[in-house]
Amino acid sequence: MRQGKGRATEGGPPSIFVSAGEPSGDWAGALLAGALRRRRPDARLVGIGGQRMAGAGVELWADSSEWGAIGLLEALGQVPRIWGAVHRARDRLVRERPSAVVLIDCGAVNLRLARMVRREGFRILYYLPPGSWRRKLRDAKVRDAAEVIATPFPGSRDLLQGGRARVEWVGHPVVEAVRPT
């Protein structure tokens, strides 16, 4: 795998791209950004997300807040805008070469983005992969989308094994975010 030309490979602060295409991913991405900021306040966080990620200090290359749709016709109307944003993000990733790519859920967008950037030699972490809550694997492509998959459910660790990715159970972010008073 080619090394990225992101700042971390040059000895400077890391640059991390985070992609979340729907509200729950935006929420998880904001929590992740906060955790990354606590560990590496000098890190540059960029990506695709919504207002929560932006509020957590992620420089948005594309705002996915309006990507949601109900029904087939509404979803089809979103396709040109979404694919335009994804292709612009891919082009910018290739130019700017962040240290790592973190994909959060949203398989319709992130599995395709993973294929695009994997060819460019990026290190990819799939955090909260799509369908990880299921008892049966619906799409085996997720197993090969990244070098590492961080899954929120212990049962999905075994379910997602068998591809190119190392799979780790990391727990669900809601457990960290919601604490009894």
PDB file of C-alpha atoms in Angstrom:
ATOM      1  CA  MET A   1       0.000   0.000   0.000  1.00  0.00           C
ATOM      2  CA  ARG A   2       1.307   3.418  -0.889  1.00  0.00           C
ATOM      3  CA  GLN A   3       1.778   5.776   2.000  1.00  0.00           C
ATOM      4  CA  GLY A   4      -0.404   8.824   2.002  1.00  0.00           C
ATOM      5  CA  LYS A   5       1.260  12.187   1.714  1.00  0.00           C
ATOM      6  CA  GLY A   6      -0.705  13.540   4.667  1.00  0.00           C
ATOM      7  CA  ARG A   7       1.037  15.564   7.318  1.00  0.00           C
ATOM      8  CA  ALA A   8       1.504  12.629   9.705  1.00  0.00           C
ATOM      9  CA  THR A   9       3.733  10.841   7.209  1.00  0.00           C
ATOM     10  CA  GLU A  10       5.967  13.923   7.151  1.00  0.00           C
ATOM     11  CA  GLY A  11       6.269  14.036  10.938  1.00  0.00           C
ATOM     12  CA  GLY A  12       3.676  16.790  11.476  1.00  0.00           C
ATOM     13  CA  PRO A  13       0.181  16.617  12.890  1.00  0.00           C
ATOM     14  CA  PRO A  14      -2.171  14.069  11.337  1.00  0.00           C
ATOM     15  CA  SER A  15      -4.851  14.947   8.844  1.00  0.00           C
ATOM     16  CA  ILE A  16      -7.899  12.674   9.044  1.00  0.00           C
ATOM     17  CA  PHE A  17     -10.836  12.499   6.632  1.00  0.00           C
ATOM     18  CA  VAL A  18     -14.155  11.404   8.183  1.00  0.00           C
ATOM     19  CA  SER A  19     -17.229  10.594   6.072  1.00  0.00           C
ATOM     20  CA  ALA A  20     -20.759  10.349   7.492  1.00  0.00           C
ATOM     21  CA  GLY A  21     -23.706  10.509   5.139  1.00  0.00           C
ATOM     22  CA  GLU A  22     -26.677  10.535   7.491  1.00  0.00           C
ATOM     23  CA  PRO A  23     -27.672  11.992  10.901  1.00  0.00           C
ATOM     24  CA  SER A  24     -26.652   9.023  13.073  1.00  0.00           C
ATOM     25  CA  GLY A  25     -23.257   8.933  11.364  1.00  0.00           C
ATOM     26  CA  ASP A  26     -22.918  12.696  11.850  1.00  0.00           C
ATOM     27  CA  TRP A  27     -23.585  12.188  15.565  1.00  0.00           C
ATOM     28  CA  ALA A  28     -21.035   9.356  15.808  1.00  0.00           C
ATOM     29  CA  GLY A  29     -18.570  11.391  13.726  1.00  0.00           C
ATOM     30  CA  ALA A  30     -18.906  14.332  16.110  1.00  0.00           C
ATOM     31  CA  LEU A  31     -18.198  12.054  19.086  1.00  0.00           C
ATOM     32  CA  LEU A  32     -15.216  10.598  17.250  1.00  0.00           C
ATOM     33  CA  ALA A  33     -13.936  14.082  16.359  1.00  0.00           C
ATOM     34  CA  GLY A  34     -14.188  15.092  20.016  1.00  0.00           C
ATOM     35  CA  ALA A  35     -12.214  12.018  21.094  1.00  0.00           C
ATOM     36  CA  LEU A  36      -9.582  12.658  18.419  1.00  0.00           C
ATOM     37  CA  ARG A  37      -9.307  16.315  19.487  1.00  0.00           C
ATOM     38  CA  ARG A  38      -8.722  15.262  23.101  1.00  0.00           C
ATOM     39  CA  ARG A  39      -5.897  12.934  22.017  1.00  0.00           C
ATOM     40  CA  ARG A  40      -4.446  15.065  19.231  1.00  0.00           C
ATOM     41  CA  PRO A  41      -5.557  18.711  19.452  1.00  0.00           C
ATOM     42  CA  ASP A  42      -3.224  19.482  16.542  1.00  0.00           C
ATOM     43  CA  ALA A  43      -4.966  17.049  14.154  1.00  0.00           C
ATOM     44  CA  ARG A  44      -6.690  18.452  11.084  1.00  0.00           C
ATOM     45  CA  LEU A  45     -10.134  16.865  10.723  1.00  0.00           C
ATOM     46  CA  VAL A  46     -11.900  17.180   7.378  1.00  0.00           C
ATOM     47  CA  GLY A  47     -14.718  15.315   5.712  1.00  0.00           C
ATOM     48  CA  ILE A  48     -18.319  14.806   4.752  1.00  0.00           C
ATOM     49  CA  GLY A  49     -20.873  15.282   7.503  1.00  0.00           C
ATOM     50  CA  GLY A  50     -23.443  17.515   9.057  1.00  0.00           C
ATOM     51  CA  GLN A  51     -23.678  20.276  11.610  1.00  0.00           C
ATOM     52  CA  ARG A  52     -22.700  18.084  14.569  1.00  0.00           C
ATOM     53  CA  MET A  53     -19.399  17.171  12.947  1.00  0.00           C
ATOM     54  CA  ALA A  54     -18.840  20.796  11.951  1.00  0.00           C
ATOM     55  CA  GLY A  55     -19.537  21.833  15.539  1.00  0.00           C
ATOM     56  CA  ALA A  56     -16.945  19.296  16.723  1.00  0.00           C
ATOM     57  CA  GLY A  57     -14.289  20.953  14.585  1.00  0.00           C
ATOM     58  CA  VAL A  58     -14.477  18.960  11.346  1.00  0.00           C
ATOM     59  CA  GLU A  59     -13.906  21.106   8.256  1.00  0.00           C
ATOM     60  CA  LEU A  60     -16.740  19.989   5.993  1.00  0.00           C
ATOM     61  CA  TRP A  61     -15.858  19.383   2.371  1.00  0.00           C
ATOM     62  CA  ALA A  62     -19.505  18.448   1.800  1.00  0.00           C
ATOM     63  CA  ASP A  63     -22.553  18.879   4.031  1.00  0.00           C
ATOM     64  CA  SER A  64     -24.618  15.675   4.140  1.00  0.00           C
ATOM     65  CA  SER A  65     -27.393  17.213   6.281  1.00  0.00           C
ATOM     66  CA  GLU A  66     -29.794  17.368   3.352  1.00  0.00           C
ATOM     67  CA  TRP A  67     -29.012  13.953   1.861  1.00  0.00           C
ATOM     68  CA  GLY A  68     -31.851  12.112   3.570  1.00  0.00           C
ATOM     69  CA  ALA A  69     -34.842  11.093   1.487  1.00  0.00           C
ATOM     70  CA  ILE A  70     -38.141   9.314   1.927  1.00  0.00           C
ATOM     71  CA  GLY A  71     -39.256   7.201  -0.991  1.00  0.00           C
ATOM     72  CA  LEU A  72     -37.649   6.205  -4.246  1.00  0.00           C
ATOM     73  CA  LEU A  73     -38.423   9.359  -6.251  1.00  0.00           C
ATOM     74  CA  GLU A  74     -37.066  11.674  -3.572  1.00  0.00           C
ATOM     75  CA  ALA A  75     -33.954   9.490  -3.229  1.00  0.00           C
ATOM     76  CA  LEU A  76     -33.346   9.481  -6.991  1.00  0.00           C
ATOM     77  CA  GLY A  77     -33.535  13.260  -6.992  1.00  0.00           C
ATOM     78  CA  GLN A  78     -30.645  13.357  -4.479  1.00  0.00           C
ATOM     79  CA  VAL A  79     -28.299  11.132  -6.501  1.00  0.00           C
ATOM     80  CA  PRO A  80     -26.666  13.803  -8.710  1.00  0.00           C
ATOM     81  CA  ARG A  81     -25.930  16.084  -5.761  1.00  0.00           C
ATOM     82  CA  ILE A  82     -24.584  13.262  -3.589  1.00  0.00           C
ATOM     83  CA  TRP A  83     -22.390  11.738  -6.301  1.00  0.00           C
ATOM     84  CA  GLY A  84     -21.064  15.165  -7.219  1.00  0.00           C
ATOM     85  CA  ALA A  85     -20.064  15.729  -3.591  1.00  0.00           C
ATOM     86  CA  VAL A  86     -18.499  12.260  -3.305  1.00  0.00           C
ATOM     87  CA  HIS A  87     -16.460  12.704  -6.489  1.00  0.00           C
ATOM     88  CA  ARG A  88     -15.294  16.169  -5.406  1.00  0.00           C
ATOM     89  CA  ALA A  89     -14.272  14.714  -2.030  1.00  0.00           C
ATOM     90  CA  ARG A  90     -12.375  11.896  -3.756  1.00  0.00           C
ATOM     91  CA  ASP A  91     -10.534  14.392  -5.969  1.00  0.00           C
ATOM     92  CA  ARG A  92      -9.625  16.508  -2.960  1.00  0.00           C
ATOM     93  CA  LEU A  93      -8.500  13.422  -1.026  1.00  0.00           C
ATOM     94  CA  VAL A  94      -6.136  12.538  -3.855  1.00  0.00           C
ATOM     95  CA  ARG A  95      -4.749  16.094  -3.910  1.00  0.00           C
ATOM     96  CA  GLU A  96      -4.424  16.637  -0.161  1.00  0.00           C
ATOM     97  CA  ARG A  97      -3.534  13.051   0.901  1.00  0.00           C
ATOM     98  CA  PRO A  98      -4.753  12.919   4.522  1.00  0.00           C
ATOM     99  CA  SER A  99      -3.106  10.401   6.820  1.00  0.00           C
ATOM    100  CA  ALA A 100      -6.217   8.236   7.127  1.00  0.00           C
ATOM    101  CA  VAL A 101      -9.794   7.860   5.937  1.00  0.00           C
ATOM    102  CA  VAL A 102     -12.558   7.022   8.425  1.00  0.00           C
ATOM    103  CA  LEU A 103     -15.914   5.941   7.034  1.00  0.00           C
ATOM    104  CA  ILE A 104     -19.003   5.874   9.255  1.00  0.00           C
ATOM    105  CA  ASP A 105     -22.036   3.726   8.333  1.00  0.00           C
ATOM    106  CA  CYS A 106     -23.878   4.942   5.189  1.00  0.00           C
ATOM    107  CA  GLY A 107     -22.937   2.029   2.940  1.00  0.00           C
ATOM    108  CA  ALA A 108     -24.590   3.505  -0.161  1.00  0.00           C
ATOM    109  CA  VAL A 109     -22.035   6.324  -0.135  1.00  0.00           C
ATOM    110  CA  ASN A 110     -19.090   5.037   1.880  1.00  0.00           C
ATOM    111  CA  LEU A 111     -18.648   1.614   0.280  1.00  0.00           C
ATOM    112  CA  ARG A 112     -18.292   3.324  -3.097  1.00  0.00           C
ATOM    113  CA  LEU A 113     -15.987   5.978  -1.668  1.00  0.00           C
ATOM    114  CA  ALA A 114     -13.870   3.220  -0.116  1.00  0.00           C
ATOM    115  CA  ARG A 115     -13.406   1.546  -3.505  1.00  0.00           C
ATOM    116  CA  MET A 116     -12.419   4.860  -5.071  1.00  0.00           C
ATOM    117  CA  VAL A 117      -9.807   5.813  -2.486  1.00  0.00           C
ATOM    118  CA  ARG A 118      -8.441   2.332  -1.802  1.00  0.00           C
ATOM    119  CA  ARG A 119      -7.027   2.380  -5.335  1.00  0.00           C
ATOM    120  CA  GLU A 120      -5.095   5.492  -4.305  1.00  0.00           C
ATOM    121  CA  GLY A 121      -3.428   3.704  -1.379  1.00  0.00           C
ATOM    122  CA  PHE A 122      -5.277   5.289   1.526  1.00  0.00           C
ATOM    123  CA  ARG A 123      -5.492   3.627   4.922  1.00  0.00           C
ATOM    124  CA  ILE A 124      -9.185   3.140   5.667  1.00  0.00           C
ATOM    125  CA  LEU A 125     -10.998   2.516   8.937  1.00  0.00           C
ATOM    126  CA  TYR A 126     -14.687   1.641   8.716  1.00  0.00           C
ATOM    127  CA  TYR A 127     -16.206   2.810  11.994  1.00  0.00           C
ATOM    128  CA  LEU A 128     -19.719   1.482  12.673  1.00  0.00           C
ATOM    129  CA  PRO A 129     -20.067  -0.419   9.384  1.00  0.00           C
ATOM    130  CA  PRO A 130     -23.463  -0.628   7.714  1.00  0.00           C
ATOM    131  CA  GLY A 131     -25.658  -3.495   8.845  1.00  0.00           C
ATOM    132  CA  SER A 132     -23.396  -4.434  11.754  1.00  0.00           C
ATOM    133  CA  TRP A 133     -26.491  -4.825  13.947  1.00  0.00           C
ATOM    134  CA  ARG A 134     -27.856  -7.638  11.758  1.00  0.00           C
ATOM    135  CA  ARG A 135     -27.576 -11.311  12.623  1.00  0.00           C
ATOM    136  CA  LYS A 136     -26.681 -12.243   9.037  1.00  0.00           C
ATOM    137  CA  LEU A 137     -24.288 -10.421   6.737  1.00  0.00           C
ATOM    138  CA  ARG A 138     -26.266  -8.763   3.972  1.00  0.00           C
ATOM    139  CA  ASP A 139     -23.377  -7.424   1.873  1.00  0.00           C
ATOM    140  CA  ALA A 140     -19.952  -9.070   2.100  1.00  0.00           C
ATOM    141  CA  LYS A 141     -18.353  -6.052   0.356  1.00  0.00           C
ATOM    142  CA  VAL A 142     -18.008  -4.329   3.708  1.00  0.00           C
ATOM    143  CA  ARG A 143     -15.454  -7.001   4.757  1.00  0.00           C
ATOM    144  CA  ASP A 144     -13.065  -5.779   2.067  1.00  0.00           C
ATOM    145  CA  ALA A 145     -13.784  -2.046   2.210  1.00  0.00           C
ATOM    146  CA  ALA A 146     -11.123  -1.184   4.789  1.00  0.00           C
ATOM    147  CA  GLU A 147      -7.968  -2.315   6.524  1.00  0.00           C
ATOM    148  CA  VAL A 148      -9.732  -2.148   9.891  1.00  0.00           C
ATOM    149  CA  ILE A 149     -13.413  -2.374  10.805  1.00  0.00           C
ATOM    150  CA  ALA A 150     -14.466  -1.041  14.210  1.00  0.00           C
ATOM    151  CA  THR A 151     -17.848  -2.544  15.004  1.00  0.00           C
ATOM    152  CA  PRO A 152     -20.200  -1.510  17.816  1.00  0.00           C
ATOM    153  CA  PHE A 153     -21.659  -4.956  18.511  1.00  0.00           C
ATOM    154  CA  PRO A 154     -19.767  -8.011  19.788  1.00  0.00           C
ATOM    155  CA  GLY A 155     -21.757 -10.400  17.563  1.00  0.00           C
ATOM    156  CA  SER A 156     -20.850  -8.535  14.407  1.00  0.00           C
ATOM    157  CA  ARG A 157     -17.138  -9.025  15.036  1.00  0.00           C
ATOM    158  CA  ASP A 158     -17.443 -12.681  14.014  1.00  0.00           C
ATOM    159  CA  LEU A 159     -19.949 -11.864  11.280  1.00  0.00           C
ATOM    160  CA  LEU A 160     -17.554  -9.409   9.606  1.00  0.00           C
ATOM    161  CA  GLN A 161     -14.463 -11.673   9.789  1.00  0.00           C
ATOM    162  CA  GLY A 162     -13.266 -13.379   6.638  1.00  0.00           C
ATOM    163  CA  GLY A 163     -12.358 -10.430   4.438  1.00  0.00           C
ATOM    164  CA  ARG A 164      -9.241  -8.320   4.085  1.00  0.00           C
ATOM    165  CA  ALA A 165     -10.079  -6.174   7.135  1.00  0.00           C
ATOM    166  CA  ARG A 166      -9.035  -6.760  10.710  1.00  0.00           C
ATOM    167  CA  VAL A 167     -12.262  -6.533  12.730  1.00  0.00           C
ATOM    168  CA  GLU A 168     -12.386  -5.088  16.243  1.00  0.00           C
ATOM    169  CA  TRP A 169     -15.347  -4.767  18.582  1.00  0.00           C
ATOM    170  CA  VAL A 170     -15.124  -1.261  20.071  1.00  0.00           C
ATOM    171  CA  GLY A 171     -18.504  -0.891  21.733  1.00  0.00           C
ATOM    172  CA  HIS A 172     -21.321   1.445  20.820  1.00  0.00           C
ATOM    173  CA  PRO A 173     -20.805   5.218  21.137  1.00  0.00           C
ATOM    174  CA  VAL A 174     -24.236   5.657  22.695  1.00  0.00           C
ATOM    175  CA  VAL A 175     -22.942   3.823  25.780  1.00  0.00           C
ATOM    176  CA  GLU A 176     -20.280   6.517  26.205  1.00  0.00           C
ATOM    177  CA  ALA A 177     -22.623   9.397  25.365  1.00  0.00           C
ATOM    178  CA  VAL A 178     -25.579   8.433  27.546  1.00  0.00           C
ATOM    179  CA  ARG A 179     -24.769   7.921  31.185  1.00  0.00           C
ATOM    180  CA  PRO A 180     -27.253   7.456  34.018  1.00  0.00           C
ATOM    181  CA  THR A 181     -27.591  10.386  36.372  1.00  0.00           C
TER     182      THR A 181
END
